[in-house]
XYZ file of C-alpha atoms in Angstrom:
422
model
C 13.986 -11.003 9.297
C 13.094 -11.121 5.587
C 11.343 -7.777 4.090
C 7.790 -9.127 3.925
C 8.510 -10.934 7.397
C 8.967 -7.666 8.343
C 5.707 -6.547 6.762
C 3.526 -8.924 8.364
C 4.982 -8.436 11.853
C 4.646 -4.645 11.403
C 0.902 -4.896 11.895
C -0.899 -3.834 14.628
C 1.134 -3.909 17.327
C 4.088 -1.970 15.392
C 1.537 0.952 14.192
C -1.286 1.489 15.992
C 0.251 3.247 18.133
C 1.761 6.137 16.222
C 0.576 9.915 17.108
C 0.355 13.222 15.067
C -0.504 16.672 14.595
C -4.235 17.771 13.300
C -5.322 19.943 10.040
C -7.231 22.654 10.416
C -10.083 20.013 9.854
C -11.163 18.745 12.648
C -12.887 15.485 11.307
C -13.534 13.874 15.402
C -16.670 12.363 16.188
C -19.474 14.795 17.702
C -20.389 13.783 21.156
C -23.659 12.148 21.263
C -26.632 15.034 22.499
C -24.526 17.680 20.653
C -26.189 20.091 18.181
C -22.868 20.884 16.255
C -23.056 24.395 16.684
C -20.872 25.082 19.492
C -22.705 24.179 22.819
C -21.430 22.160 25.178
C -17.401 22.990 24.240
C -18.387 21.311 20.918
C -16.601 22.935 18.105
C -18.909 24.444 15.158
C -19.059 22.437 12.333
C -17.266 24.221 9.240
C -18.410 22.709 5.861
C -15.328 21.741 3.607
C -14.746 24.251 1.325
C -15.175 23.781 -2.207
C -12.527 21.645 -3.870
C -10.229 22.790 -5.933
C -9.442 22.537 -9.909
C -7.795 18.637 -10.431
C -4.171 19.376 -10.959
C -2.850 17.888 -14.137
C 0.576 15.929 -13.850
C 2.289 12.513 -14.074
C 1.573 10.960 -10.369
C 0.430 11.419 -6.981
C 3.845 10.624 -4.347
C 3.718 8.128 -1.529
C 5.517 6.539 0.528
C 6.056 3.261 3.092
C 7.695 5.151 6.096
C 7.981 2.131 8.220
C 5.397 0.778 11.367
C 7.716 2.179 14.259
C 7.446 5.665 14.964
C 5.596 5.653 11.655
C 3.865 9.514 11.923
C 7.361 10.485 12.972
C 8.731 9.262 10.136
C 6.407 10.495 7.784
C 6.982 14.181 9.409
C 10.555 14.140 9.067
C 10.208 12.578 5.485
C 7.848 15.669 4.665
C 10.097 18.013 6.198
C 13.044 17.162 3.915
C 10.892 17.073 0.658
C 9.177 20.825 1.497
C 5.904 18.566 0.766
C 3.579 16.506 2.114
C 3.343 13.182 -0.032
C 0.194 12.220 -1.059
C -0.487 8.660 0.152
C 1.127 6.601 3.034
C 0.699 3.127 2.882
C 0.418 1.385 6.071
C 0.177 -2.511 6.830
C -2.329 -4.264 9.296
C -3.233 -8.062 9.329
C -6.843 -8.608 9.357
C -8.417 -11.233 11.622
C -8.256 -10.483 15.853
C -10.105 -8.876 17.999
C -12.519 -5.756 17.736
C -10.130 -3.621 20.329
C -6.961 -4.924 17.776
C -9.226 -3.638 14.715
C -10.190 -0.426 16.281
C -6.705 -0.011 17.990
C -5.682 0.528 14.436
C -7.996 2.227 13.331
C -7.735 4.978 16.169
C -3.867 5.026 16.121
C -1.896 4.470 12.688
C -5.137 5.373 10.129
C -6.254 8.753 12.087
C -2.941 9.475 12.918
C -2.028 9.273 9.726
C -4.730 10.975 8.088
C -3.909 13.401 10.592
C -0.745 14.087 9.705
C -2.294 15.293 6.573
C -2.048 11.913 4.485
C -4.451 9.676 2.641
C -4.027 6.244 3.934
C -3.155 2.727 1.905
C -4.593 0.002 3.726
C -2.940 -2.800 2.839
C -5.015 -5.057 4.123
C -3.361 -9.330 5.017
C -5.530 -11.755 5.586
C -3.694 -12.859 8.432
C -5.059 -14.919 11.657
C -3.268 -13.541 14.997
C -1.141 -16.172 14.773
C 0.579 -15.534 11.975
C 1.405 -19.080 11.460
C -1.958 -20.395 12.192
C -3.368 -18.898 8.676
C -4.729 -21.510 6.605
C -3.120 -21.814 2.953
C -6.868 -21.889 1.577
C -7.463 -18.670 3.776
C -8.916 -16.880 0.602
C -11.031 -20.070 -0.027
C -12.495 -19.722 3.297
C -13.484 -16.294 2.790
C -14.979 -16.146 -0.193
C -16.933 -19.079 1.277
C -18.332 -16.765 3.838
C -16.423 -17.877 7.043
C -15.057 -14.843 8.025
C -18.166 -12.681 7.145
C -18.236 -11.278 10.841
C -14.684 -10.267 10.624
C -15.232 -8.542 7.544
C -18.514 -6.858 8.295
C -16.762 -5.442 11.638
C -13.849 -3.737 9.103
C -16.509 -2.551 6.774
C -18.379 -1.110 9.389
C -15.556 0.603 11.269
C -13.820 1.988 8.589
C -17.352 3.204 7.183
C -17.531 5.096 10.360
C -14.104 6.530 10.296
C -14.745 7.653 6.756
C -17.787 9.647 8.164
C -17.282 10.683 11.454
C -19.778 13.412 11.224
C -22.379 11.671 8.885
C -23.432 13.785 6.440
C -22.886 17.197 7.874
C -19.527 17.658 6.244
C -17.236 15.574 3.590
C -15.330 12.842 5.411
C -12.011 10.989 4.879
C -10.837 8.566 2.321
C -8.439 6.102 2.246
C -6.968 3.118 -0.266
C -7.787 -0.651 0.138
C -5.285 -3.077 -0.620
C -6.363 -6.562 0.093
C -4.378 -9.820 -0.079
C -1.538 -7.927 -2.058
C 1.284 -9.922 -4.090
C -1.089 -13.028 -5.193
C 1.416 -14.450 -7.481
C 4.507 -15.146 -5.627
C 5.194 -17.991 -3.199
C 5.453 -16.229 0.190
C 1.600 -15.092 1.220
C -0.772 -18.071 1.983
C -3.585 -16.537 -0.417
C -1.333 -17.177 -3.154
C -2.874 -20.380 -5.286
C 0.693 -21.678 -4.727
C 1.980 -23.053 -1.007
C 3.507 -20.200 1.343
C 6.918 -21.951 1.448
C 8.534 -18.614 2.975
C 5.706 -18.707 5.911
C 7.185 -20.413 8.739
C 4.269 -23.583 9.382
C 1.709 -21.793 7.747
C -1.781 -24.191 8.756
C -2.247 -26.660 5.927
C -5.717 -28.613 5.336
C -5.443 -31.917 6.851
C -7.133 -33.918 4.109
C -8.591 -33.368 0.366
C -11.640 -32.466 -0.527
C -12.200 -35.061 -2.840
C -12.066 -32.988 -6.266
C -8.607 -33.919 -7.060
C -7.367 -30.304 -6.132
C -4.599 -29.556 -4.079
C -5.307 -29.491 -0.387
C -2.423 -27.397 0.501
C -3.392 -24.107 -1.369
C -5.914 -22.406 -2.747
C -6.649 -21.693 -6.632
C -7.050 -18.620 -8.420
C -10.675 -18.685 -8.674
C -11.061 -18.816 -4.962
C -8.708 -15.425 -4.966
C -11.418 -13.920 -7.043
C -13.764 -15.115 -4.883
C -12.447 -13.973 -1.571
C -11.964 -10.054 -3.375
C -15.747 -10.553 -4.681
C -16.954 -11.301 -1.098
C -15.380 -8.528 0.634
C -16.215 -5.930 -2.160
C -19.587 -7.084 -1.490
C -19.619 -6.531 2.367
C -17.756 -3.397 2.289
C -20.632 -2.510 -0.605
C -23.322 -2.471 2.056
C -22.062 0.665 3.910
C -21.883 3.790 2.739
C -18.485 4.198 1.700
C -18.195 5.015 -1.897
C -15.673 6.187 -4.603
C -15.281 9.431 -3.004
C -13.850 7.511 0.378
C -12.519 4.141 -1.082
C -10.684 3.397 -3.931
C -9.783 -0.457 -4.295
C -6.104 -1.735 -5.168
C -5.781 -4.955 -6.971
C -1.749 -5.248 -6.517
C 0.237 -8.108 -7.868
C 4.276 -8.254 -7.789
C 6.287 -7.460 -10.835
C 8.017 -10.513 -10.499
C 5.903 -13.470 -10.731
C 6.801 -16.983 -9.745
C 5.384 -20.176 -10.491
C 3.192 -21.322 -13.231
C 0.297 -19.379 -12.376
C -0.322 -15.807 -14.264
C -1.469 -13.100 -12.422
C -4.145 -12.240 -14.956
C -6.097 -15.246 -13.290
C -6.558 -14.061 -10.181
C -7.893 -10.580 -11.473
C -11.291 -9.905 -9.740
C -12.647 -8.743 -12.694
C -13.016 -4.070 -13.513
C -16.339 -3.889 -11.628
C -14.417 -4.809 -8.241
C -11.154 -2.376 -8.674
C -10.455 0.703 -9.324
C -6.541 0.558 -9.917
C -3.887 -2.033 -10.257
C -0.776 -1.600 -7.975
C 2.466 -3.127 -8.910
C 5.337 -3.934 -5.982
C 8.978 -4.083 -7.835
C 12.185 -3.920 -6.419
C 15.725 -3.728 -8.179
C 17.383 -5.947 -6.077
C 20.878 -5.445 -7.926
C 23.541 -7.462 -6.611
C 22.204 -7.596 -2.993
C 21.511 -11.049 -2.527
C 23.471 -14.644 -2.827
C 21.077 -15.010 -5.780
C 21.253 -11.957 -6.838
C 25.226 -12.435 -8.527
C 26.475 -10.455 -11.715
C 25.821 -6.868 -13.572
C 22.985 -8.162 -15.174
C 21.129 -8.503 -12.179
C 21.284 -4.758 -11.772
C 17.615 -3.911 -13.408
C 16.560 -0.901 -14.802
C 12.875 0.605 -14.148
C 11.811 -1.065 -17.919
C 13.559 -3.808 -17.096
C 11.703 -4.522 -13.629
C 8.015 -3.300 -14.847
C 7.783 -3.676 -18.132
C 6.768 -7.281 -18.772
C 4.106 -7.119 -15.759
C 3.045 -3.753 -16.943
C 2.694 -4.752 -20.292
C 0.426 -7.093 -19.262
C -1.684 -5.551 -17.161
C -2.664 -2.824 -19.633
C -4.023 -5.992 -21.966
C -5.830 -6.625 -18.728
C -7.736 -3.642 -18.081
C -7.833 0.253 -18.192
C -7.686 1.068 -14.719
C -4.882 3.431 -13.425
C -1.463 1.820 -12.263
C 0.497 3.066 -9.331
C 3.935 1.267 -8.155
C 2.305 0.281 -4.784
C 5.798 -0.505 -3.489
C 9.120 -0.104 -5.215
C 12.793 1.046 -4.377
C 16.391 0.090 -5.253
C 19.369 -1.192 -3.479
C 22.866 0.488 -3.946
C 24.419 -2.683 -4.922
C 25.247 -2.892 -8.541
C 26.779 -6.613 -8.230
C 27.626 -8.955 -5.848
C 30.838 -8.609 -4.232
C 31.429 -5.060 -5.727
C 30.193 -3.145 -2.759
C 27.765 -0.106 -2.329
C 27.507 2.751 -5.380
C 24.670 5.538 -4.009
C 25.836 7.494 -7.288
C 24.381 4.124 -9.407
C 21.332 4.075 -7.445
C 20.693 8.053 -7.614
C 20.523 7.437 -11.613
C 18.321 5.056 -11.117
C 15.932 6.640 -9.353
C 15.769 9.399 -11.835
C 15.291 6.904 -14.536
C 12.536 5.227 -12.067
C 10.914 8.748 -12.476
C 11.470 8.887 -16.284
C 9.747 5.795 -16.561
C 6.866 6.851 -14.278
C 6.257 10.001 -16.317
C 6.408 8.415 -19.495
C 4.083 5.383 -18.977
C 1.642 6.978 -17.403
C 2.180 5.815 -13.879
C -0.350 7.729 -11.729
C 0.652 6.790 -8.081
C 4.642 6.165 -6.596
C 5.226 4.654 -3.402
C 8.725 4.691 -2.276
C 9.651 1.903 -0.098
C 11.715 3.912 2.807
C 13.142 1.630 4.862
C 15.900 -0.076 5.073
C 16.259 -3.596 6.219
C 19.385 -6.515 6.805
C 18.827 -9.834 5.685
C 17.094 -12.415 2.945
C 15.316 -10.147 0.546
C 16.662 -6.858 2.438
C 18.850 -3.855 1.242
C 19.299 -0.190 1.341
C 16.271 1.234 0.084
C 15.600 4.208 1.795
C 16.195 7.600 0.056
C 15.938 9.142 3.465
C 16.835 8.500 6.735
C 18.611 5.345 5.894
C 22.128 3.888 5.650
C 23.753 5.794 3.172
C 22.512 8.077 0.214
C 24.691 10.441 -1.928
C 23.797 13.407 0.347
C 23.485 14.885 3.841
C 20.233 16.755 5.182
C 19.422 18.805 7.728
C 16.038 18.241 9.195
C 14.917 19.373 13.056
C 18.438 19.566 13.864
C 19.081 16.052 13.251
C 21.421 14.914 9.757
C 20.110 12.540 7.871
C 21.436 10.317 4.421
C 19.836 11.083 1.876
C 19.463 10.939 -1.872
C 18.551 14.344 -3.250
C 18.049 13.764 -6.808
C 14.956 11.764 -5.125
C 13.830 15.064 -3.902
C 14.587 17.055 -6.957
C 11.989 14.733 -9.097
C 9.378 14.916 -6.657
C 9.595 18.516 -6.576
C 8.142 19.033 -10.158
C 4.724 20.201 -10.655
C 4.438 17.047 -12.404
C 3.686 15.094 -8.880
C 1.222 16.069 -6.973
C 1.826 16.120 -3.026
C -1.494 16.234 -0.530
C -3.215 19.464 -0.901
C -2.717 21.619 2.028
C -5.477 23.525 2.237
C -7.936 21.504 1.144
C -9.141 19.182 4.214
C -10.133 16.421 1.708
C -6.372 16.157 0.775
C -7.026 15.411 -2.816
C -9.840 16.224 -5.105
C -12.134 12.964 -6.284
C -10.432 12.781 -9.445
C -6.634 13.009 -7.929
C -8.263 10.291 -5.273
C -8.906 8.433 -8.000
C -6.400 8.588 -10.536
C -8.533 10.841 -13.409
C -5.828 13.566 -13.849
């Protein structure tokens, strides 16, 4: 199973699941007929306290933890850095049922929230069956069709930002939808989803001379524009939702990512997904395939700062141990990578890292965990149990520099760490 394979099929069912521990904020629902001030067994409400002064540094830490066992994970993880990262993305595909929706929303986003973690939704416009997606799936939404569908998310993750209304400051969260546009392998890409097994294809033109088989980069827009529209209708705002435009670093095709940019009034950061592949795959052959951090980011990132002004995080990015095909696996190479990932961060003003921690067999698949994984250049010690690890990873994250979730402050970040203004 290829990486994003993996990704879609670690929806739902793979996370929802998941179970944690509670801050000292208690942000559950007050029963209905409850005055909130301790009758009935109902705890008293405790106003957050006020926030903190914004830390100054290079980034806020995250990290992809995987969908099984995925607050486990993320509690080990924390354990080994001393810290609680930031942000922990988490995947779900979009279109099902209500008790699907609210099965995640009840399981992986509370738990992880929870667990003392501001969620990254990244949000695929999948049907339940996978396959069954149309390849003009972002054409039919901004046309409307799935309006229910996204008035039910807006509406439920409205209420899990506010579970008390406004008798206390609620929880936030990132949106990712439709990430990694400009590639080949979603079916909201403008180009056909060749590496989606029988992904649904239109059965006839429309009669404009377009393609039938895929979308086009103004429908993307479209489809962001509609949802930012529905979701604009509750009463989430900046302080609970920050929107992630997030295209890959690697672009393929003839179509420019710039094109399917929703435009700054509809996003509030751009993500970028890189991955130094090295000499991990059968295309992958030779030294120079080995890529630095510049190497892998700096033509996209180049780019998008012509594009707009809005902070950049690496939404998803890791490295294999591989240097080059056939020469077998060098942790040492990929430890001095990852300090020269962190270099890089710090010196082009990178304000958000999410470390891809899991590793995975197969097309598009490698070592890239820095914990908990195949190998690393280490060994740690966490609940007993030894894990690999790479501790030059935890070294860099251990500078003032990157700010971890703020303990003590039930909001986890301040507004202006939540949205990148630091």
């Amino acid at each position: 199973m290829d990486r994003r394979t993996f990704l879609r099929t670690a929806g739902l069912v793979g996370i929802a699941g998941a179970s944690g521990c509670s801050l000292p904020f208690d942000s559950s629902p007050i029963p209905n007929g409850s005055d909130g001030n301790g009758s009935g067994g109902t705890p008293e409400l405790t106003p957050t306290p006020e926030p903190p002064d914004t830390r100054s540094g290079a980034a806020l830490t995250g990290v992809y933890a995987g969908g099984d066992e995925l607050v486990a994970n993320l509690d080990s993880y924390s354990s080994w850095l001393g810290q609680k990262p930031a942000v922990a993305l988490v995947f779900v595909d979009a279109f099902g049922s209500t008790s699907a929706k609210q099965g995640f929303i009840d399981g992986a986003l509370t738990n992880v929230w929870k667990a003392g973690h501001v969620p990254l939704i990244s949000w695929q416009p999948f049907e339940p069956q996978k396959n069954q997606t149309s390849e003009t799936i972002e054409r039919e939404i901004a046309n409307g069709e799935y309006d229910d569908q996204i008035d039910e998310w807006a509406s439920l993750l409205d209420s899990w930002a506010h579970p008390r209304g406004d008798n206390t400051r609620g929880r936030r969260f990132y949106f990712r939808p439709a990430h990694e546009m400009n590639g080949n392998w979603f079916p909201w890409s403008a180009l056909d989803a060749t590496r989606v097994e029988a992904t649904a294809v239109p059965e006839t033109d429309d009669g404009d001379g377009e393609d039938p088989t895929a979308g086009i980069p103004d429908d993307y827009v479209g489809m962001w524009r509609q949802l930012h529209k529905r979701f604009a209708e509750t009463e989430l705002d900046e302080s609970n939702i920050q929107w992630i435009w997030s295209p890959n670093a690697d672009e393929i095709g003839g179509i420019r990512a710039e094109r399917y940019y929703p435009g700054d009034d509809y996003v509030d950061w751009v993500g970028l997904d890189g991955f130094n592949f090295g000499g991990s795959q059968q295309y992958s052959t030779g030294q120079s395939n080995w890529r630095s951090p510049a190497e892998l980011f700096d033509p996209m990132l180049n780019r998008m700062r012509e594009l707009t002004d809005k902070p950049v995080a690496l939404t998803e990015f890791a490295s294999s141990s591989i240097p080059s095909s056939g020469n077998g696996h060098d942790p040492q190479q990929k430890a001095q990578w990852i300090d020269d990932a962190f270099s890089y961060v710090s010196e082009n003003d990178i304000k958000m890292t999410c470390w891809f921690n899991v590793d995975k067999t197969g097309q598009d698949e490698t070592d890239w965990a820095v914990f908990g994984g195949s190998r690393g250049t280490d060994q740690a010690s966490v609940g007993g149990e030894q894990y690999s690890s790479y501790q030059n990873y935890k070294q860099a994250l251990s500078a003032d520099k990157y700010l971890a979730a703020l303990p003590d402050y039930p909001p986890l970040l301040t507004d202006d760490e939540f949205a990148g203004k630091f």
